[in-house]
CSV table of C-alpha atoms in Angstrom, one decimal:
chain,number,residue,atom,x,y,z
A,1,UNK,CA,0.0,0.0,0.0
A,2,UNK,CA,0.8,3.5,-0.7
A,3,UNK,CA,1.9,6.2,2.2
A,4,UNK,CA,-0.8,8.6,0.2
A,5,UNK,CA,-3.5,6.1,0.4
A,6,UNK,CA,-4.5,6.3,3.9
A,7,UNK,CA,-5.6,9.9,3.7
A,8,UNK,CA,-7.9,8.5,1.1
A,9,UNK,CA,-9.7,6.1,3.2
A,10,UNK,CA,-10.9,9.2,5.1
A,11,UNK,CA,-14.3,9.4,3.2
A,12,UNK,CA,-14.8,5.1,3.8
A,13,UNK,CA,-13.6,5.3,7.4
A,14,UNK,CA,-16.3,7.6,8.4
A,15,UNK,CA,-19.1,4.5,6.9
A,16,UNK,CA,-17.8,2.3,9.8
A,17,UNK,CA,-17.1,4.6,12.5
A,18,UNK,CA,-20.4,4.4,14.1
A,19,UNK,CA,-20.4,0.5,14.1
A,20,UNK,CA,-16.4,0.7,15.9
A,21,UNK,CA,-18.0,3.2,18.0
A,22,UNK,CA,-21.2,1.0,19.3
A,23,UNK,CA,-18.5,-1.6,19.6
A,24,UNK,CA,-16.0,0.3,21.6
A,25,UNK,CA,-19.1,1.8,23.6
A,26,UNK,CA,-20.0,-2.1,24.8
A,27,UNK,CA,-16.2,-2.9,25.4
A,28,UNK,CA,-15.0,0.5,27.4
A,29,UNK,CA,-15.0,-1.1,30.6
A,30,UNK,CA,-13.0,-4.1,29.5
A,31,UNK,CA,-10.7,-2.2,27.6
A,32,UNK,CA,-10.1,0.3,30.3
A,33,UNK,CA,-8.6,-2.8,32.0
A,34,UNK,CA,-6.8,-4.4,29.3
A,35,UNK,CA,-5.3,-1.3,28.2
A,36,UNK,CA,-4.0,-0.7,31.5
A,37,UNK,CA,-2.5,-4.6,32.0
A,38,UNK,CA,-1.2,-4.1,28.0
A,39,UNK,CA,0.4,-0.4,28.9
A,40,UNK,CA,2.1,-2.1,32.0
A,41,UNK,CA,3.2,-5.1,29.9
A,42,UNK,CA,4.3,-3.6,26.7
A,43,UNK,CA,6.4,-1.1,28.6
A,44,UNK,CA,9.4,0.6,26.3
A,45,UNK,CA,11.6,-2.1,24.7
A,46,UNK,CA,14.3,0.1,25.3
A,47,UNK,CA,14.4,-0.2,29.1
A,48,UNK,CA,14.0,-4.1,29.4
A,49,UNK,CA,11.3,-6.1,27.3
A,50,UNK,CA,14.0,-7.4,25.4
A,51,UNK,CA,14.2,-9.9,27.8
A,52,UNK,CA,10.8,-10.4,27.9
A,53,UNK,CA,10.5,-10.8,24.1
A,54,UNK,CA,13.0,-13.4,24.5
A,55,UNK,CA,11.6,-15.1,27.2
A,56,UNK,CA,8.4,-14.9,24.9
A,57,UNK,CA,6.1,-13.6,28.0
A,58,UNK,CA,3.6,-11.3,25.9
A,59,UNK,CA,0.3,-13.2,25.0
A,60,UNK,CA,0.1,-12.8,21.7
A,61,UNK,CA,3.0,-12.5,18.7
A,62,UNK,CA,3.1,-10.1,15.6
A,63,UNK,CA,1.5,-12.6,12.9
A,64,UNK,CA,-1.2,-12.9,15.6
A,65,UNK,CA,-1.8,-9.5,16.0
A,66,UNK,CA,-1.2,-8.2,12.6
A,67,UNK,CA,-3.8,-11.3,11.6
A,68,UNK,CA,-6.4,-10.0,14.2
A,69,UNK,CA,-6.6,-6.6,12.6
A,70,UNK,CA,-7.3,-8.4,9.6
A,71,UNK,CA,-9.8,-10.3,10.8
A,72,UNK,CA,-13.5,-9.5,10.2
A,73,UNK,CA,-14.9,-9.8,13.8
A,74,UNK,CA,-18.1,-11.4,13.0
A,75,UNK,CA,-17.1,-13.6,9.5
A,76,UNK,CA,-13.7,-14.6,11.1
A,77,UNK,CA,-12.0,-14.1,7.9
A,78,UNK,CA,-10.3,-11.4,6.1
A,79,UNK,CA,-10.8,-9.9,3.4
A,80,UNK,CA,-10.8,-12.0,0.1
A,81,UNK,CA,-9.0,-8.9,-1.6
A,82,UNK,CA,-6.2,-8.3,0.4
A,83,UNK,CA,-3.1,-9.6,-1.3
A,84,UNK,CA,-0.9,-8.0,1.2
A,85,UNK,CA,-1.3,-9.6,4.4
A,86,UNK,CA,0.4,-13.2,3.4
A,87,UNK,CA,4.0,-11.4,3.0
A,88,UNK,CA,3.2,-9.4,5.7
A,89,UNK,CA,2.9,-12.1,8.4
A,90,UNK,CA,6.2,-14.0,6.8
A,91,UNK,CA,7.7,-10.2,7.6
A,92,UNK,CA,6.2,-10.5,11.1
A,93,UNK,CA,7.8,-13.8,11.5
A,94,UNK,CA,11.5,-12.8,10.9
A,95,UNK,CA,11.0,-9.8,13.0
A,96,UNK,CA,9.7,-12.0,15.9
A,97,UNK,CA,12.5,-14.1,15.9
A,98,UNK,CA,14.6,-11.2,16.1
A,99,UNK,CA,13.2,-10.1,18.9
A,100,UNK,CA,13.7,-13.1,20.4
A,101,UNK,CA,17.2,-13.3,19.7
A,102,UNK,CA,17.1,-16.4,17.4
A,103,UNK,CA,18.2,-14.4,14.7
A,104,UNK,CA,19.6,-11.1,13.5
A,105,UNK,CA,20.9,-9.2,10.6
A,106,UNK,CA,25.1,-10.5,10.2
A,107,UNK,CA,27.3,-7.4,11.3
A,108,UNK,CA,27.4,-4.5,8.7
A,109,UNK,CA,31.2,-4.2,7.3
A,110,UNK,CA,32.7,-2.3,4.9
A,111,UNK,CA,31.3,-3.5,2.0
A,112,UNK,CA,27.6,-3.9,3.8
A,113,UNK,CA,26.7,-1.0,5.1
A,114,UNK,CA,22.9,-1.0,3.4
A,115,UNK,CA,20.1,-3.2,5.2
A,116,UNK,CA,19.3,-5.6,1.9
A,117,UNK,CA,23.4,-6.3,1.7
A,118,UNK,CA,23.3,-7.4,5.2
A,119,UNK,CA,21.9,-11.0,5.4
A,120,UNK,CA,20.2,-12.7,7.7
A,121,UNK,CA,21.9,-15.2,10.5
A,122,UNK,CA,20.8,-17.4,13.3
A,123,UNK,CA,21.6,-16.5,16.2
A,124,UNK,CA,20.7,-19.6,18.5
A,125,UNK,CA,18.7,-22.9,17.2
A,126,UNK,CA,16.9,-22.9,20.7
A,127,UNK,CA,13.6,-23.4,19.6
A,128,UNK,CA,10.7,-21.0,20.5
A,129,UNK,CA,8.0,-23.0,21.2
A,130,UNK,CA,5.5,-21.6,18.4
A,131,UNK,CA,5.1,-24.3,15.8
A,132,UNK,CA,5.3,-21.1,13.0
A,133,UNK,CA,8.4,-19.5,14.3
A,134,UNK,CA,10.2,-22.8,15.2
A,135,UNK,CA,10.0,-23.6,11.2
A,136,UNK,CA,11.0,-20.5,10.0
A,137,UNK,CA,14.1,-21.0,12.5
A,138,UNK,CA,15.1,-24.0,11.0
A,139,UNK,CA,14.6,-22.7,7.6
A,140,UNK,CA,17.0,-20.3,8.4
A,141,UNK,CA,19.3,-22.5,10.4
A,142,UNK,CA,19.7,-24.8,7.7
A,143,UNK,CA,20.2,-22.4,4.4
A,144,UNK,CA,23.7,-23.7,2.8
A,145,UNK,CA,23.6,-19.5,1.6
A,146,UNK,CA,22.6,-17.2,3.8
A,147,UNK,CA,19.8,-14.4,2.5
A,148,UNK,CA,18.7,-11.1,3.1
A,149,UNK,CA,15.5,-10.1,4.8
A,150,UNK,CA,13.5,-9.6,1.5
A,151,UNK,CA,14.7,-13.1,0.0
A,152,UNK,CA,13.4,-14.7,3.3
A,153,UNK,CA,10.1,-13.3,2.8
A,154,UNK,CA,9.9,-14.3,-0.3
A,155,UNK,CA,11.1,-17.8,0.5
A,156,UNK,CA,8.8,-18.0,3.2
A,157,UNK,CA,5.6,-16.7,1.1
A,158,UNK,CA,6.3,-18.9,-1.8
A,159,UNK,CA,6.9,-16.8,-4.3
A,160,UNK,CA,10.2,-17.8,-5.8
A,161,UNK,CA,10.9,-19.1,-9.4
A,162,UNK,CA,13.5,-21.2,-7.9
A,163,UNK,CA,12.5,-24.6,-7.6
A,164,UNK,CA,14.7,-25.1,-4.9
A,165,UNK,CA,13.6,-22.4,-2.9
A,166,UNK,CA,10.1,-24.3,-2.7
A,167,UNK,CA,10.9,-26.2,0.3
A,168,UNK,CA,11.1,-22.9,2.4
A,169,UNK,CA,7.5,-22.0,1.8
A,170,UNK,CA,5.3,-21.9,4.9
A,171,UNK,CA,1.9,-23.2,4.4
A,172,UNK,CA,-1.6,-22.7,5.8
A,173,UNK,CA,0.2,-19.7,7.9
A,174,UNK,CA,-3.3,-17.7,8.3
A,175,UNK,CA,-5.0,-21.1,9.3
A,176,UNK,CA,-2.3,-22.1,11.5
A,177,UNK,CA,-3.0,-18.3,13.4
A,178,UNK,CA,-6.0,-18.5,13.4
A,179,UNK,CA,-5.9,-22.0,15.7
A,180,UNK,CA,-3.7,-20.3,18.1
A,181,UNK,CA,-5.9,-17.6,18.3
A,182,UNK,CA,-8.5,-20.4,19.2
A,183,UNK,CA,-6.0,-22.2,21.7
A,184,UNK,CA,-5.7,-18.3,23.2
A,185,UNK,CA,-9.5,-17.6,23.5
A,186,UNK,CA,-9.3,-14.9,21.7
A,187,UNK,CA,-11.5,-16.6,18.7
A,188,UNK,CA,-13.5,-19.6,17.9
A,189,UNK,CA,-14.0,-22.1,15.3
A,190,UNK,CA,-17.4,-22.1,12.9
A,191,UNK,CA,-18.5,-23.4,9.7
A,192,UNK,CA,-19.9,-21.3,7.0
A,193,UNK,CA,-21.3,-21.9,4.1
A,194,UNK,CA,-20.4,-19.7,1.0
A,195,UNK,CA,-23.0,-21.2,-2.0
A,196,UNK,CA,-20.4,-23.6,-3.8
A,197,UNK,CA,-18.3,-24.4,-0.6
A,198,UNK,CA,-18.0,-24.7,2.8
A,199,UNK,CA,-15.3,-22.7,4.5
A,200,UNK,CA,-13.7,-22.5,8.4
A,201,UNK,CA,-13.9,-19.1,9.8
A,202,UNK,CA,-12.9,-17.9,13.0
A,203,UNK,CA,-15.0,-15.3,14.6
A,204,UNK,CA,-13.9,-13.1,17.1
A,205,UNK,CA,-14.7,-14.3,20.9
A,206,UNK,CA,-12.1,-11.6,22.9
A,207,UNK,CA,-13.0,-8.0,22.1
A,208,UNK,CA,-11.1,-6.4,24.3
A,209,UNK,CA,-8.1,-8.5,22.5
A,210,UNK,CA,-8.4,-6.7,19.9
A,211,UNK,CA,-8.9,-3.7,21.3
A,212,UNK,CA,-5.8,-3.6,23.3
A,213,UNK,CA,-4.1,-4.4,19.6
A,214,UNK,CA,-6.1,-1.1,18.4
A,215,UNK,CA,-5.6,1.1,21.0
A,216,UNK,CA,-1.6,0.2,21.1
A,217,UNK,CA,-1.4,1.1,17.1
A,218,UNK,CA,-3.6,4.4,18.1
A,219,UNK,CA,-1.4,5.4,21.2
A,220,UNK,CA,2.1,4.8,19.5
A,221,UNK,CA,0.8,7.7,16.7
A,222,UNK,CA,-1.1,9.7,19.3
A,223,UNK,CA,-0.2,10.0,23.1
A,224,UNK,CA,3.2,7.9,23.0
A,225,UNK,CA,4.0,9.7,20.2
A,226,UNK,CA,7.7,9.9,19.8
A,227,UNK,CA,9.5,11.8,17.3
A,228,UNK,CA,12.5,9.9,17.9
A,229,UNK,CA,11.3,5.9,16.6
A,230,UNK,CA,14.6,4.7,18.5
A,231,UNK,CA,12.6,6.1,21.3
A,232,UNK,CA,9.6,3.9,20.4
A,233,UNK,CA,8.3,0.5,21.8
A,234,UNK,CA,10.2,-1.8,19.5
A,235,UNK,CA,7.3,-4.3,19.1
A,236,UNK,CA,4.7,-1.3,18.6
A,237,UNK,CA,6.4,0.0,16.1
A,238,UNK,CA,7.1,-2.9,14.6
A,239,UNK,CA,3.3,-3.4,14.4
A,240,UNK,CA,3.1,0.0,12.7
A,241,UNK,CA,4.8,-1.2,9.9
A,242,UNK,CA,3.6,-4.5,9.2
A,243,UNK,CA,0.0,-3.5,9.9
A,244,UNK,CA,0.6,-1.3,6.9
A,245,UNK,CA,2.5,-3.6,4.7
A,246,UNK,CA,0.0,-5.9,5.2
A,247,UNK,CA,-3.0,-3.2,4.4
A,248,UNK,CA,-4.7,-3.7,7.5
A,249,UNK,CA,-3.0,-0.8,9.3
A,250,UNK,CA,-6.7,1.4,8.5
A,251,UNK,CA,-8.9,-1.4,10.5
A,252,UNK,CA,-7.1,0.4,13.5
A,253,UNK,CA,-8.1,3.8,13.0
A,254,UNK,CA,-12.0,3.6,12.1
A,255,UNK,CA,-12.9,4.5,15.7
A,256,UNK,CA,-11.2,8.2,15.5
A,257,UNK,CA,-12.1,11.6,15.3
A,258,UNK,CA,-11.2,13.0,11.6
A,259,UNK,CA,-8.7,15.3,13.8
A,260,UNK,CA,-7.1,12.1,15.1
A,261,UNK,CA,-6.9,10.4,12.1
A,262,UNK,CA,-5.6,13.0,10.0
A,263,UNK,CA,-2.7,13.3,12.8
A,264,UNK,CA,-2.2,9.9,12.7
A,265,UNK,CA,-1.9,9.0,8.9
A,266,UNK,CA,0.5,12.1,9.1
A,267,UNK,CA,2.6,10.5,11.3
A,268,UNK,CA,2.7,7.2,10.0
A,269,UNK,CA,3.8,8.8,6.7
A,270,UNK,CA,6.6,10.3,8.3
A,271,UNK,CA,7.8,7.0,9.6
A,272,UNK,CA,7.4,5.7,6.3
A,273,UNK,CA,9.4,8.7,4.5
A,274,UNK,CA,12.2,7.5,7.2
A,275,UNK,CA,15.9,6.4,5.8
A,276,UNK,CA,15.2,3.0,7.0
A,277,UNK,CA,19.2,2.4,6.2
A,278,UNK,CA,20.4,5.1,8.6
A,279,UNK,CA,18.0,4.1,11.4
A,280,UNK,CA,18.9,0.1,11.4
A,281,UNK,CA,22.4,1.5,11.5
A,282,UNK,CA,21.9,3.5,14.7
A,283,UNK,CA,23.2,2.3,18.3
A,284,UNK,CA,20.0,-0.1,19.7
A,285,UNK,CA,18.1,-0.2,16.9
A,286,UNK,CA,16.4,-3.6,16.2
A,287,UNK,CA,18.1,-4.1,12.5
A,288,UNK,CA,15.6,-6.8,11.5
A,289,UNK,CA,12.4,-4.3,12.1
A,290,UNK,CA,13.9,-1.5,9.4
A,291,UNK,CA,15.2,-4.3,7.0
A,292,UNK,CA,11.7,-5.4,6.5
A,293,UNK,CA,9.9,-1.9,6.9
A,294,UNK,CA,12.6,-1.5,4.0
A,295,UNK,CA,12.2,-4.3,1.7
A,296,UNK,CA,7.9,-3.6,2.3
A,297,UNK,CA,8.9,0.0,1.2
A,298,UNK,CA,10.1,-0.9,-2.3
């Protein structure tokens, strides 16, 4: 998706404002709470979460969320036009695993000073414990050459004209999500019927869930605002982007004022307009979150 095309979803975000407003009417009293229990939890990745990212201690991962903003919350599905989201969750996957410390972009020399020259290396082969990120791990592990960050997610979506590259492909990743949003409570499993075929769906059980995602994505462009992204919660901002790349990044701001949704896309432009290069270079910085913001942004 195009920075310029949020601003034009003004006009359709205002036809389901009052339906995410009714819904966040119903849900204010749980999401009070589980806004407060997600602020205390995602607390800046700058000042110690990186220990709990590796430790894995937040209940749901990146694919996971960037899937529930996807999701319709009554069908359970998302949308049958959006071609964005697969390599958007293969993205998601990589920059898990990074924050996990499984793997990382190999140190810039001389000659690899730019994020796509840099590839990507593993780290440790401790497994995670998710069944998604555990095979992407050994994916990686086991390359004979290593890759950059935009082969992997290539690798991992399927989309490769290298025959050999076909074993790398993960499959049924929204399905598999889906489940563990099931196993989590967060959805549930139905059957429904679409004229010529039957279909699973998973409709959304947990509101507040998904509210906590929403209101994270909203506070990170409004209240927690920070000019500075080094500044920013690594895993929120890391949402940002692969919300976006993934063209679900809009489901998140349908409950705002047009004031707070024009500051919003504004901002969210600006950290798309960002040398991606220079900020994966800077001291802290989470290398694996600008290399796929950067190979999203070409």
């Amino acid at each position: 998706a195009e920075p310029g095309a949020m601003s034009e979803g003004l006009v359709q975000r205002r036809t389901a404002a009052a339906a995410a407003s009714a819904a966040a009417s119903s849900s204010s009293n749980q999401l009070a709470a589980a806004g407060s229990g997600a602020a205390n939890q995602l607390s800046d990745s700058r000042t110690g979460s990186v220990d709990d990212d590796e430790k894995g201690s937040f209940r749901l991962t990146l694919m996971e969320e960037v899937l529930l903003l996807g999701l319709k919350d009554r069908e359970g599905y998302t949308s049958f036009w959006n071609d964005s989201i697969s390599s958007g969750l293969r993205g998601a996957i990589l920059i898990e695993l990074a924050l996990r410390r499984r793997i990382d972009l190999e140190p810039p020399g001389a000659r690899r000073r730019t994020l796509d020259s840099r590839r990507v290396v593993c780290l440790s082969d401790r497994l995670v414990g998710d069944a998604l990120l555990d095979e992407a791990l050994r994916h990686i592990r086991e390359t004979e050459t290593p890759e950059n960050a935009e082969c992997w997610i290539q690798y991992l979506s399927g989309e490769t004209w290298n025959p050999l590259k076909l074993r790398y492909q993960l499959r049924n990743v929204r399905e598999r999500l889906a489940k563990s949003l099931v196993e989590k409570s967060v959805c549930t499993t139905e059957k429904q019927s679409f004229v010529v075929f039957d279909m699973t769906t998973h409709p959304l059980v947990d509101g507040q869930a998904k509210l906590a995602v929403i209101r994270r994505a909203q506070d990170c462009l409004l209240s927690r605002w920070q000019a500075d992204p080094q500044r920013m919660d690594r895993r929120s901002l890391a949402l940002l982007y692969l919300a976006h790349a993934s063209d679900v990044l809009e489901n998140a701001f349908g409950s705002l004022s047009d004031e707070d949704y024009l500051l919003v896309t504004g901002r969210m432009r600006q950290l798309l307009q960002l040398d991606f290069d220079a900020e994966g270079a800077k001291d802290g910085a989470c290398a694996m979150i600008w290399a796929v913001a950067k190979a999203f942004a070409k």
